[in-house]
Coordinates of C-alpha atoms in Angstrom, one line a residue:
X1 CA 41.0 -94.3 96.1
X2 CA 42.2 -97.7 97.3
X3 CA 45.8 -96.9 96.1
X4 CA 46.4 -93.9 97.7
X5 CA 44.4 -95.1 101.1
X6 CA 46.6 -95.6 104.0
X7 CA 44.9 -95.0 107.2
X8 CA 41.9 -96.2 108.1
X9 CA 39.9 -94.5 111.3
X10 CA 37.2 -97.1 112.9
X11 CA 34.5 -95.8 115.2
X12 CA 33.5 -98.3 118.0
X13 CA 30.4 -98.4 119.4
X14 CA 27.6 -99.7 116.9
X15 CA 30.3 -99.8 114.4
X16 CA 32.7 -102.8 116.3
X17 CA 30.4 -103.9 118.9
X18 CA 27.2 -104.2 120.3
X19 CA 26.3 -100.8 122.6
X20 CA 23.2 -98.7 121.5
X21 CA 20.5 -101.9 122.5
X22 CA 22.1 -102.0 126.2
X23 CA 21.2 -98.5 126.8
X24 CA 17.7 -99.1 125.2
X25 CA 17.3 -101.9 127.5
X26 CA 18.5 -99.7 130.5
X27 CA 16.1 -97.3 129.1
X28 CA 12.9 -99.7 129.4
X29 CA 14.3 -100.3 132.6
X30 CA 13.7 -96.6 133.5
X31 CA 10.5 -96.4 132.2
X32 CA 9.2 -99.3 134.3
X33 CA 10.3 -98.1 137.5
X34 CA 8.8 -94.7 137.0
X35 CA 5.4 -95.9 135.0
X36 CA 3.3 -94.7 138.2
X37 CA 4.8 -91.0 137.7
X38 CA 4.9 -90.5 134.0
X39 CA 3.9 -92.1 130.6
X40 CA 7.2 -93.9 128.6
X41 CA 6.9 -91.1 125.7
X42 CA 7.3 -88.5 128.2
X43 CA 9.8 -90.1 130.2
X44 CA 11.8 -90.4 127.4
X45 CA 11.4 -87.0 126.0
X46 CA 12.2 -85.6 129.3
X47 CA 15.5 -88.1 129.9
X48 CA 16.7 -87.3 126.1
X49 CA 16.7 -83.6 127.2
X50 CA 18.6 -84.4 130.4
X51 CA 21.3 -85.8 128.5
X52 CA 21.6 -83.0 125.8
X53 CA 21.5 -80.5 128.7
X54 CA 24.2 -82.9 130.2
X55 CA 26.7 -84.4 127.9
X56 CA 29.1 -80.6 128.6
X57 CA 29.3 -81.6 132.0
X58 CA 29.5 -85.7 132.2
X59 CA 30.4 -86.5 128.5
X60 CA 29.3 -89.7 126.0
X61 CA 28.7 -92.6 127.8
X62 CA 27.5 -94.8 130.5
X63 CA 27.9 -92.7 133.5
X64 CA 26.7 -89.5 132.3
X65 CA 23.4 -91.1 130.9
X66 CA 23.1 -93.1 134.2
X67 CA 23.5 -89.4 136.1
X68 CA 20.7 -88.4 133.5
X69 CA 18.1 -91.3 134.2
X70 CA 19.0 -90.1 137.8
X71 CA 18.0 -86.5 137.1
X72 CA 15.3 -86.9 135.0
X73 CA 13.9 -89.8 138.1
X74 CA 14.1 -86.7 140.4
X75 CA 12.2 -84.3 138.1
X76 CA 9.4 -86.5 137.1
X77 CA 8.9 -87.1 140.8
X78 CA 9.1 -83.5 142.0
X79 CA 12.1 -85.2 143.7
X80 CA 9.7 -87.3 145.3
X81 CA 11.3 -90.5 144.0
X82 CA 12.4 -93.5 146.2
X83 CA 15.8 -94.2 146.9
X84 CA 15.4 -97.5 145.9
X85 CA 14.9 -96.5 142.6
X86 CA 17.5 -94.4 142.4
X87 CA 19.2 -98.0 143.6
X88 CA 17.8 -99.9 140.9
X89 CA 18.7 -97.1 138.0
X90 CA 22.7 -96.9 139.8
X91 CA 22.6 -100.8 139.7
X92 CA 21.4 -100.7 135.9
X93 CA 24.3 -98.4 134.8
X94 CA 27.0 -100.6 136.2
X95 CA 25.1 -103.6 134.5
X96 CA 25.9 -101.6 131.5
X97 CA 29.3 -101.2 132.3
X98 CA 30.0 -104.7 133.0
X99 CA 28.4 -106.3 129.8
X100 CA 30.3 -108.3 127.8
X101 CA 31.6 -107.0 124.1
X102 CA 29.5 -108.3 121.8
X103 CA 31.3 -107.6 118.0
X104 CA 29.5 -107.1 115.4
X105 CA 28.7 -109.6 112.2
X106 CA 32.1 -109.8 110.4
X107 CA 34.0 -106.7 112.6
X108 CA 36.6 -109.2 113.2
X109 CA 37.6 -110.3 109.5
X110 CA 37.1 -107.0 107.9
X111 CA 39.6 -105.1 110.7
X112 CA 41.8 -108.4 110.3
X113 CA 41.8 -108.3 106.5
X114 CA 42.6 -104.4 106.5
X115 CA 45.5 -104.5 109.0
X116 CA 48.5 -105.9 106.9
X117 CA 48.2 -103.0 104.4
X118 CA 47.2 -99.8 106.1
X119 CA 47.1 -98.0 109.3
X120 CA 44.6 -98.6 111.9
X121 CA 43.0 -96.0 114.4
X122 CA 40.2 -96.7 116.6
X123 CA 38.6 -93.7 117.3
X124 CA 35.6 -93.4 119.8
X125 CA 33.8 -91.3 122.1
X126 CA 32.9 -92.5 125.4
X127 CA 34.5 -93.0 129.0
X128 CA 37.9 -93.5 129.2
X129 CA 38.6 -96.4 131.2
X130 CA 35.0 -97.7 129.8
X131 CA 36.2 -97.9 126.6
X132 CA 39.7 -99.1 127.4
X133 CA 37.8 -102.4 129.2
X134 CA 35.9 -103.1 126.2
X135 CA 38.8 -102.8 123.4
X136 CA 40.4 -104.9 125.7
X137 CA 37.6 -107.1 126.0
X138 CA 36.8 -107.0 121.4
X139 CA 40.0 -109.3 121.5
X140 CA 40.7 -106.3 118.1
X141 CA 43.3 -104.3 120.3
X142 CA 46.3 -105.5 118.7
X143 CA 45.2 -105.1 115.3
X144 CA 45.2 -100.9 116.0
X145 CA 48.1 -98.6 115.3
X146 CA 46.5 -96.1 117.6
X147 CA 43.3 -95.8 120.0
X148 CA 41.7 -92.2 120.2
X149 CA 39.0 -91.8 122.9
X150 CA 37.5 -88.3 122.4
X151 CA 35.1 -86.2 123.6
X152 CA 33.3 -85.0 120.2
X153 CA 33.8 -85.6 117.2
X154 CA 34.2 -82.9 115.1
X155 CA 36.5 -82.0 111.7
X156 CA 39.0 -80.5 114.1
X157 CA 39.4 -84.0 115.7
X158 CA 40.0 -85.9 112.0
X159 CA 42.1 -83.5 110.9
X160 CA 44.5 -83.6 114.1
X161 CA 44.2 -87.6 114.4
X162 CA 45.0 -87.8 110.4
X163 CA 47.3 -84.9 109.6
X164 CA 50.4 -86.6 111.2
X165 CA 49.6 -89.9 109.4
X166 CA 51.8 -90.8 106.2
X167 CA 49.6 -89.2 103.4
X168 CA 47.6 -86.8 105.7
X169 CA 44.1 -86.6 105.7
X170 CA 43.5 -87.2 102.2
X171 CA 45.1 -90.6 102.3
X172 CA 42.6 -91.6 105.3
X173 CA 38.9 -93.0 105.7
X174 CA 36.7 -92.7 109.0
X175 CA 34.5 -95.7 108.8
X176 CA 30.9 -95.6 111.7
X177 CA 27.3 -95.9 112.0
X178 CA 26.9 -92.1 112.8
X179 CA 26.5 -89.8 109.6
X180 CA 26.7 -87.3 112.5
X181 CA 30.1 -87.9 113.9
X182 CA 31.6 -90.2 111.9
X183 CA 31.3 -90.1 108.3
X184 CA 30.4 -85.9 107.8
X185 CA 32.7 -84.4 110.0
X186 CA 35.8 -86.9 108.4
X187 CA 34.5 -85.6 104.8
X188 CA 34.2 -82.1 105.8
X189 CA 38.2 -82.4 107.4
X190 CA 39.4 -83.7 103.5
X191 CA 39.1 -87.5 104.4
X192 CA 36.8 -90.1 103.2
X193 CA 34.2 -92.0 105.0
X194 CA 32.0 -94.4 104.9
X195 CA 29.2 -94.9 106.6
X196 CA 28.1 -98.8 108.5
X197 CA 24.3 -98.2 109.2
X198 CA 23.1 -99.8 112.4
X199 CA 19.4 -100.3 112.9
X200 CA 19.5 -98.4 116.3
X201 CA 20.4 -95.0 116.7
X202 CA 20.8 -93.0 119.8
X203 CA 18.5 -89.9 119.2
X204 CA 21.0 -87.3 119.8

C-alpha cells in the first residue's frame, strides 16, 4: 500500500484537535441551567433529537447545536424559559467558538513527517469561517495541499475530493476518529482509511 499511496485525506475535529469535550462541556452547561425543568437524561435525549431534526437546516457545528440547545430550552419549558438563559446558552456557544486549538498528542509530527512525500487534504465538516479560524489557529495550515470543509461526508465527497488527485482514489487514504464519516464512506469510494479512535464520540 505505502508505495502506491500518494494522498493522504485528514479529518479535523477529534482527529487534529481537541473539539468533541467543549461541546460536552457546553452540554453540562445546558443541563444545569435547565435542572428545575427536566432531568439531564431527558434533556439530552430531547437536545440530541433537536440536532438530528436540525443539522439539514443549520449544518455540523457550533452554531447549529447552539440554535438546538436554544430549541430544545424552549420546549422543555413549554417556551416558558427565561431570557437569561437563553443568554447564558448564546454566551456558551461563542465560548465555544472562541476556544483555543488544542492539537492532539503527536498530530503535529505525524502530519509533519507525512508532508514531504505525499499529498495532503484536510477535509472537515463544520462551519466555514469556524473551521477556517481554527486551521489557522493548529499552526498545521501550511503543511496541507488543499482544505475541504463539507457538509457530509459521504463516498460521493471522497471520490470527488480524490478522483482528480495523481493516482485517483485508489492511491488515497482518509485518516478520522468517525468510522461513520471518515473511514467507511472513504473505503466504500475505493480509498483506504484508517481509523484514530477518540474516547468521545458525538452520538449522532
Amino acid at each position: 500500500m505505502a508505495q502506491n499511496l500518494l494522498t493522504i485525506g485528514f479529518d479535523a475535529d477529534d482527529t487534529l484537535w481537541h473539539n468533541e469535550r467543549f461541546f460536552v462541556g457546553a452540554q453540562d452547561r445546558f443541563a444545569d441551567l435547565l435542572r428545575d425543568h427536566a432531568e439531564r437524561a431527558h434533556l439530552e435525549e430531547r437536545l440530541i433529537a433537536a440536532e438530528r431534526r436540525n443539522i439539514g437546516h443549520y449544518g455540523f457545528g457550533v452554531k447549529g447545536f447552539t440554535l438546538s440547545m436554544i430549541e430544545t430550552a424552549i420546549e422543555v419549558t413549554d417556551g416558558r424559559v427565561p431570557a437569561s438563559v437563553i443568554g447564558q446558552l448564546l454566551e456558551a456557544g461563542r465560548d465555544m467558538l472562541a476556544h483555543p486549538v488544542e492539537l492532539l498528542p503527536h498530530a503535529r509530527e505525524a502530519v509533519q513527517a507525512l508532508a514531504p512525500g505525499h499529498r495532503l487534504v484536510l477535509i472537515t465538516k463544520g462551519d466555514l469561517l469556524h473551521q477556517e479560524r481554527k486551521l489557522a489557529a493548529s499552526g498545521l495550515g501550511d503543511l496541507f495541499d488543499a482544505v475541504e470543509i463539507v457538509s457530509d461526508k459521504r463516498p460521493a465527497t471522497y471520490a470527488r475530493i480524490f478522483g482528480p488527485m495523481p493516482g485517483g482514489t485508489e492511491a488515497a487514504m482518509m485518516v478520522g476518529n468517525s468510522m461513520k464519516s471518515d473511514v467507511l464512506p472513504a473505503i466504500e469510494a475505493g480509498a483506504w482509511g484508517v481509523h484514530v479512535p477518540h474516547d468521545l464520540a458525538w452520538a449522532l
